[in-house]
């Protein structure tokens, strides 16, 4: 498989910063997406990385290291509404048109 | 601009019945993907379609499952003779351009329960 690994659960405090890591198989890598999914709802797009470095978008940032097969999603100034699952998804240069998803990290923000 | 629409949102079927799940992509999108999410598991790709064509069905079970995206109307995921193991959330996504480097927009999902 593509061995996309991310922690199952994380807990963080409102107002704090949390980093959610994702590792993946590097062979044939073609891009990495982060999605947010609230319970019972559709995944919504957060970020896309294909080159090394940090992409910042408001309170959310995503980092990629292609050589290490590693990405993280950084959430700043956490709010209660950020409690959700965060899905790491990777595309590969296999000619396939699908994304390979990790199992998701369930983040709980506590007061 | 309406998002990806899926219906029904919830579907209950008895073992052996057929389930039909519908997906209308976002306006202007002609690429549709179906994913299945089992409880406590990640989204798993099933099939990728363009209008009237199945492009990649490498994630579809070989039996009982089929998908179509006709020239007119929504994409349909059909599951024949459902079994308890088919209980899952089925998500449809669409994109304006094909290929997995483009953002996919997801629908709200259909939660299938097989009793």
Short mmCIF file of C-alpha atoms in Angstrom, two decimals, chain A residues 3-97:
data_model
loop_
_atom_site.label_atom_id
_atom_site.label_comp_id
_atom_site.label_asym_id
_atom_site.label_seq_id
_atom_site.Cartn_x
_atom_site.Cartn_y
_atom_site.Cartn_z
CA UNK A 3 1.51 3.51 3.96
CA UNK A 4 -0.03 6.86 4.74
CA UNK A 5 0.27 7.20 8.49
CA UNK A 6 -1.08 9.81 10.85
CA UNK A 7 -1.91 9.74 14.55
CA UNK A 8 -5.37 8.47 15.37
CA UNK A 9 -6.30 11.05 17.97
CA UNK A 10 -4.99 14.31 19.41
CA UNK A 11 -6.25 16.70 22.06
CA UNK A 12 -5.32 20.37 22.34
CA UNK A 13 -6.46 23.42 24.27
CA UNK A 14 -8.43 26.33 22.86
CA UNK A 15 -6.08 29.11 21.77
CA UNK A 16 -3.08 26.79 21.48
CA UNK A 17 -1.15 25.50 18.45
CA UNK A 18 -1.32 21.88 17.28
CA UNK A 19 0.73 20.04 14.67
CA UNK A 20 -0.70 16.96 12.94
CA UNK A 21 1.90 14.82 11.20
CA UNK A 22 1.55 12.59 8.16
CA UNK A 23 4.11 10.23 6.63
CA UNK A 24 3.77 8.49 3.30
CA UNK A 25 5.55 6.29 0.80
CA UNK A 26 7.71 8.57 -1.38
CA UNK A 27 7.94 6.48 -4.55
CA UNK A 28 5.88 8.09 -7.30
CA UNK A 29 4.71 10.96 -5.09
CA UNK A 30 2.67 13.55 -6.98
CA UNK A 31 1.14 15.82 -4.34
CA UNK A 32 -0.40 15.90 -0.87
CA UNK A 33 -3.75 17.25 0.30
CA UNK A 34 -5.16 18.01 3.73
CA UNK A 35 -8.91 17.82 4.29
CA UNK A 36 -11.04 18.63 7.34
CA UNK A 37 -14.02 16.43 8.11
CA UNK A 38 -16.54 17.18 10.84
CA UNK A 39 -18.47 14.19 12.13
CA UNK A 40 -21.16 13.14 9.69
CA UNK A 41 -20.15 15.70 7.09
CA UNK A 42 -18.20 15.89 3.84
CA UNK A 43 -14.43 16.36 3.81
CA UNK A 44 -13.56 19.94 2.93
CA UNK A 45 -10.32 20.97 1.27
CA UNK A 46 -7.72 22.76 3.41
CA UNK A 47 -4.42 22.71 1.51
CA UNK A 48 -2.32 21.24 -1.29
CA UNK A 49 1.46 20.80 -1.28
CA UNK A 50 3.58 19.51 -4.13
CA UNK A 51 6.86 21.38 -3.51
CA UNK A 52 8.96 21.39 -0.34
CA UNK A 53 8.16 24.10 2.15
CA UNK A 54 5.41 25.76 4.07
CA UNK A 55 2.09 26.93 2.67
CA UNK A 56 0.27 29.35 4.94
CA UNK A 57 -3.43 30.06 4.77
CA UNK A 58 -4.78 32.04 7.70
CA UNK A 59 -4.70 30.01 10.89
CA UNK A 60 -3.79 26.86 8.98
CA UNK A 61 -0.39 26.03 7.47
CA UNK A 62 0.85 22.89 5.76
CA UNK A 63 4.44 21.77 5.35
CA UNK A 64 5.97 19.22 3.01
CA UNK A 65 9.32 17.47 2.81
CA UNK A 66 9.37 15.30 -0.31
CA UNK A 67 12.68 13.63 0.48
CA UNK A 68 11.49 12.56 3.92
CA UNK A 69 7.97 11.59 2.88
CA UNK A 70 6.63 13.86 5.60
CA UNK A 71 4.00 16.55 5.94
CA UNK A 72 2.35 18.35 8.79
CA UNK A 73 -0.72 20.49 9.23
CA UNK A 74 -0.31 23.32 11.73
CA UNK A 75 -3.38 24.86 13.33
CA UNK A 76 -2.89 28.09 15.28
CA UNK A 77 -5.16 29.92 17.72
CA UNK A 78 -7.31 26.82 18.07
CA UNK A 79 -11.05 27.29 18.30
CA UNK A 80 -13.66 24.84 19.55
CA UNK A 81 -15.02 24.54 16.00
CA UNK A 82 -11.66 23.09 14.91
CA UNK A 83 -12.63 19.83 16.61
CA UNK A 84 -12.83 17.49 13.63
CA UNK A 85 -10.94 14.77 11.79
CA UNK A 86 -8.03 15.90 9.64
CA UNK A 87 -7.35 13.71 6.63
CA UNK A 88 -4.01 13.45 4.86
CA UNK A 89 -4.36 12.33 1.23
CA UNK A 90 -1.64 11.64 -1.34
CA UNK A 91 -1.67 11.33 -5.11
CA UNK A 92 0.84 9.17 -6.93
CA UNK A 93 2.24 9.22 -10.46
CA UNK A 94 0.86 5.83 -11.28
CA UNK A 95 -1.57 7.10 -13.87
CA UNK A 96 -4.32 6.62 -11.35
CA UNK A 97 -6.65 9.51 -10.74
#
